[in-house]
């Protein structure tokens, strides 16, 4: 028999204008028409729960499970989205590392910085700084204009001089500094 779904979520980059498509999919996949839900690509990933709630997803799930639940209170989630869309503050954080040309190498660090910004009603702009390019002649220039620094971990001895100069700059200029590892 294969898989028999209860809900079908349609991934799409653009809003589906022809609503008859939902009926066709429901008919051919043997699900109720309201169980075919559109999941449009959004500019902010964290808007997805709000979009799914507007589509009635929680009602459908509760109905399918036989649960009598009140509507979810998404006030805090909506507040988060509002802080992401219209932040009150703007900060620049220097991310000083050995692999800054490969942003994915520090994906968890950059995401943590963005999430901290969301919580604090701020946009976090990351200034990617290669620690191997920092030296005694340029460190002040390379680190100027930042509100804080994060130095993620790395392996081996390369770039260490730049990391030490970064710590020195932060200490001497009262710039918040977080060294990881």
mmCIF file of C-alpha atoms in Angstrom:
data_model
loop_
_atom_site.group_PDB
_atom_site.id
_atom_site.type_symbol
_atom_site.label_atom_id
_atom_site.label_comp_id
_atom_site.label_asym_id
_atom_site.label_seq_id
_atom_site.Cartn_x
_atom_site.Cartn_y
_atom_site.Cartn_z
ATOM 1 C CA UNK A 1 0.000 0.000 0.000
ATOM 2 C CA UNK A 2 2.910 2.335 0.541
ATOM 3 C CA UNK A 3 2.703 5.466 2.619
ATOM 4 C CA UNK A 4 -0.746 6.837 3.403
ATOM 5 C CA UNK A 5 -0.358 10.420 4.603
ATOM 6 C CA UNK A 6 -2.725 12.311 6.874
ATOM 7 C CA UNK A 7 -1.343 15.729 5.877
ATOM 8 C CA UNK A 8 0.520 16.852 2.796
ATOM 9 C CA UNK A 9 2.698 19.942 3.035
ATOM 10 C CA UNK A 10 3.493 21.495 -0.327
ATOM 11 C CA UNK A 11 6.866 23.226 -0.547
ATOM 12 C CA UNK A 12 6.749 26.090 -3.007
ATOM 13 C CA UNK A 13 8.745 29.217 -3.766
ATOM 14 C CA UNK A 14 5.653 31.148 -4.821
ATOM 15 C CA UNK A 15 2.101 31.300 -3.526
ATOM 16 C CA UNK A 16 -0.163 28.800 -5.294
ATOM 17 C CA UNK A 17 -2.796 30.937 -7.016
ATOM 18 C CA UNK A 18 -4.853 28.105 -8.490
ATOM 19 C CA UNK A 19 -6.664 26.751 -5.405
ATOM 20 C CA UNK A 20 -8.027 23.796 -7.399
ATOM 21 C CA UNK A 21 -4.537 22.269 -7.105
ATOM 22 C CA UNK A 22 -5.201 21.588 -3.411
ATOM 23 C CA UNK A 23 -8.365 19.650 -4.295
ATOM 24 C CA UNK A 24 -6.593 17.634 -6.972
ATOM 25 C CA UNK A 25 -3.750 16.686 -4.641
ATOM 26 C CA UNK A 26 -6.214 15.787 -1.869
ATOM 27 C CA UNK A 27 -8.252 13.631 -4.269
ATOM 28 C CA UNK A 28 -5.288 11.749 -5.736
ATOM 29 C CA UNK A 29 -3.556 11.283 -2.347
ATOM 30 C CA UNK A 30 -6.686 10.321 -0.417
ATOM 31 C CA UNK A 31 -6.540 13.097 2.198
ATOM 32 C CA UNK A 32 -9.075 15.743 3.159
ATOM 33 C CA UNK A 33 -8.757 18.917 1.140
ATOM 34 C CA UNK A 34 -7.977 21.038 4.221
ATOM 35 C CA UNK A 35 -5.103 18.623 4.962
ATOM 36 C CA UNK A 36 -3.157 19.876 1.949
ATOM 37 C CA UNK A 37 -1.144 22.795 3.292
ATOM 38 C CA UNK A 38 0.971 25.277 1.403
ATOM 39 C CA UNK A 39 4.481 25.930 2.767
ATOM 40 C CA UNK A 40 5.798 28.934 0.869
ATOM 41 C CA UNK A 41 9.434 29.997 1.029
ATOM 42 C CA UNK A 42 9.648 32.896 3.463
ATOM 43 C CA UNK A 43 12.206 35.672 3.827
ATOM 44 C CA UNK A 44 12.654 34.745 7.511
ATOM 45 C CA UNK A 45 12.701 31.057 8.416
ATOM 46 C CA UNK A 46 11.164 31.743 11.820
ATOM 47 C CA UNK A 47 7.943 32.919 10.195
ATOM 48 C CA UNK A 48 7.145 29.311 9.203
ATOM 49 C CA UNK A 49 5.266 28.380 12.419
ATOM 50 C CA UNK A 50 3.031 31.441 11.984
ATOM 51 C CA UNK A 51 2.371 30.564 8.350
ATOM 52 C CA UNK A 52 1.544 26.951 9.246
ATOM 53 C CA UNK A 53 -0.792 28.113 12.016
ATOM 54 C CA UNK A 54 -2.581 30.450 9.576
ATOM 55 C CA UNK A 55 -3.035 27.379 7.352
ATOM 56 C CA UNK A 56 -4.761 25.552 10.198
ATOM 57 C CA UNK A 57 -2.021 22.989 10.778
ATOM 58 C CA UNK A 58 -2.481 22.715 14.567
ATOM 59 C CA UNK A 59 -6.258 22.281 14.181
ATOM 60 C CA UNK A 60 -5.722 19.517 11.641
ATOM 61 C CA UNK A 61 -3.157 17.728 13.820
ATOM 62 C CA UNK A 62 -5.353 17.973 16.938
ATOM 63 C CA UNK A 63 -8.372 16.746 14.979
ATOM 64 C CA UNK A 64 -6.378 13.808 13.615
ATOM 65 C CA UNK A 65 -5.150 12.868 17.084
ATOM 66 C CA UNK A 66 -8.550 13.361 18.684
ATOM 67 C CA UNK A 67 -7.293 16.112 20.992
ATOM 68 C CA UNK A 68 -9.377 19.018 22.227
ATOM 69 C CA UNK A 69 -6.792 21.779 22.530
ATOM 70 C CA UNK A 70 -7.109 25.547 22.768
ATOM 71 C CA UNK A 71 -5.599 27.607 19.968
ATOM 72 C CA UNK A 72 -1.850 28.099 20.480
ATOM 73 C CA UNK A 73 -0.733 31.402 22.006
ATOM 74 C CA UNK A 74 1.857 32.639 19.541
ATOM 75 C CA UNK A 75 2.246 36.104 21.083
ATOM 76 C CA UNK A 76 5.893 35.557 22.028
ATOM 77 C CA UNK A 77 6.656 34.057 18.630
ATOM 78 C CA UNK A 78 5.062 37.038 16.884
ATOM 79 C CA UNK A 79 7.122 39.333 19.121
ATOM 80 C CA UNK A 80 10.284 37.505 18.049
ATOM 81 C CA UNK A 81 9.410 37.965 14.380
ATOM 82 C CA UNK A 82 8.742 41.651 14.999
ATOM 83 C CA UNK A 83 12.169 42.034 16.659
ATOM 84 C CA UNK A 84 13.798 40.295 13.700
ATOM 85 C CA UNK A 85 11.997 42.472 11.131
ATOM 86 C CA UNK A 86 12.267 45.824 12.939
ATOM 87 C CA UNK A 87 15.170 45.695 15.405
ATOM 88 C CA UNK A 88 15.848 48.733 17.581
ATOM 89 C CA UNK A 89 19.603 48.254 17.716
ATOM 90 C CA UNK A 90 22.474 47.444 15.405
ATOM 91 C CA UNK A 91 25.813 45.900 16.431
ATOM 92 C CA UNK A 92 28.901 44.773 14.566
ATOM 93 C CA UNK A 93 30.712 41.745 15.929
ATOM 94 C CA UNK A 94 34.161 40.822 14.677
ATOM 95 C CA UNK A 95 34.461 37.086 14.159
ATOM 96 C CA UNK A 96 38.217 36.513 14.203
ATOM 97 C CA UNK A 97 39.184 33.047 13.068
ATOM 98 C CA UNK A 98 41.376 30.939 10.866
ATOM 99 C CA UNK A 99 38.685 29.737 8.468
ATOM 100 C CA UNK A 100 36.656 32.899 7.906
ATOM 101 C CA UNK A 101 36.712 32.483 4.131
ATOM 102 C CA UNK A 102 34.504 29.403 4.743
ATOM 103 C CA UNK A 103 31.593 30.923 6.663
ATOM 104 C CA UNK A 104 30.016 27.493 7.112
ATOM 105 C CA UNK A 105 32.994 26.510 9.299
ATOM 106 C CA UNK A 106 31.575 28.895 11.909
ATOM 107 C CA UNK A 107 27.884 28.416 11.137
ATOM 108 C CA UNK A 108 26.918 27.559 14.715
ATOM 109 C CA UNK A 109 28.779 30.626 16.019
ATOM 110 C CA UNK A 110 27.250 32.995 13.472
ATOM 111 C CA UNK A 111 23.754 31.595 14.106
ATOM 112 C CA UNK A 112 24.262 31.979 17.866
ATOM 113 C CA UNK A 113 25.238 35.619 17.310
ATOM 114 C CA UNK A 114 22.139 36.253 15.213
ATOM 115 C CA UNK A 115 19.912 34.555 17.801
ATOM 116 C CA UNK A 116 21.447 36.662 20.570
ATOM 117 C CA UNK A 117 20.604 39.682 18.442
ATOM 118 C CA UNK A 118 17.001 38.564 18.027
ATOM 119 C CA UNK A 119 16.658 38.167 21.786
ATOM 120 C CA UNK A 120 18.153 41.621 22.376
ATOM 121 C CA UNK A 121 16.180 43.410 19.644
ATOM 122 C CA UNK A 122 19.293 43.966 17.524
ATOM 123 C CA UNK A 123 20.622 43.244 14.087
ATOM 124 C CA UNK A 124 24.008 41.557 14.361
ATOM 125 C CA UNK A 125 26.374 42.359 11.518
ATOM 126 C CA UNK A 126 29.321 39.987 11.435
ATOM 127 C CA UNK A 127 32.664 41.334 10.283
ATOM 128 C CA UNK A 128 34.613 38.266 9.157
ATOM 129 C CA UNK A 129 38.304 38.755 10.016
ATOM 130 C CA UNK A 130 41.008 36.258 9.077
ATOM 131 C CA UNK A 131 43.308 35.886 12.096
ATOM 132 C CA UNK A 132 46.205 34.999 9.799
ATOM 133 C CA UNK A 133 45.922 38.450 8.198
ATOM 134 C CA UNK A 134 46.204 40.345 11.490
ATOM 135 C CA UNK A 135 49.643 41.609 12.439
ATOM 136 C CA UNK A 136 51.252 44.331 14.568
ATOM 137 C CA UNK A 137 51.044 46.824 11.688
ATOM 138 C CA UNK A 138 47.324 46.452 10.856
ATOM 139 C CA UNK A 139 45.441 45.077 13.881
ATOM 140 C CA UNK A 140 44.063 48.433 15.019
ATOM 141 C CA UNK A 141 42.724 49.192 11.553
ATOM 142 C CA UNK A 142 41.310 45.691 11.056
ATOM 143 C CA UNK A 143 39.502 45.728 14.403
ATOM 144 C CA UNK A 144 38.226 49.294 14.355
ATOM 145 C CA UNK A 145 34.489 49.907 14.212
ATOM 146 C CA UNK A 146 33.455 46.719 15.978
ATOM 147 C CA UNK A 147 31.253 46.512 19.064
ATOM 148 C CA UNK A 148 32.532 43.120 20.233
ATOM 149 C CA UNK A 149 34.686 40.172 19.202
ATOM 150 C CA UNK A 150 34.261 36.413 19.123
ATOM 151 C CA UNK A 151 37.294 34.215 18.539
ATOM 152 C CA UNK A 152 36.169 30.648 17.787
ATOM 153 C CA UNK A 153 38.483 27.693 18.264
ATOM 154 C CA UNK A 154 40.965 26.498 15.705
ATOM 155 C CA UNK A 155 43.663 23.865 15.288
ATOM 156 C CA UNK A 156 47.379 24.360 14.904
ATOM 157 C CA UNK A 157 49.584 27.390 15.430
ATOM 158 C CA UNK A 158 48.738 29.483 12.374
ATOM 159 C CA UNK A 159 46.819 32.665 13.075
ATOM 160 C CA UNK A 160 47.672 32.638 16.781
ATOM 161 C CA UNK A 161 49.525 35.974 16.600
ATOM 162 C CA UNK A 162 46.405 37.602 15.147
ATOM 163 C CA UNK A 163 44.249 36.112 17.897
ATOM 164 C CA UNK A 164 46.619 37.401 20.583
ATOM 165 C CA UNK A 165 46.672 40.879 19.032
ATOM 166 C CA UNK A 166 42.874 40.790 18.906
ATOM 167 C CA UNK A 167 42.684 39.969 22.627
ATOM 168 C CA UNK A 168 45.150 42.768 23.351
ATOM 169 C CA UNK A 169 43.163 45.263 21.273
ATOM 170 C CA UNK A 170 39.932 44.332 23.049
ATOM 171 C CA UNK A 171 41.530 44.597 26.492
ATOM 172 C CA UNK A 172 43.139 47.978 25.745
ATOM 173 C CA UNK A 173 40.025 49.438 24.092
ATOM 174 C CA UNK A 174 37.401 47.978 26.433
ATOM 175 C CA UNK A 175 35.760 45.965 23.612
ATOM 176 C CA UNK A 176 33.731 42.915 24.769
ATOM 177 C CA UNK A 177 35.611 39.742 23.901
ATOM 178 C CA UNK A 178 34.637 36.063 23.886
ATOM 179 C CA UNK A 179 37.281 33.450 23.211
ATOM 180 C CA UNK A 180 35.878 29.985 22.533
ATOM 181 C CA UNK A 181 38.010 26.861 23.094
#
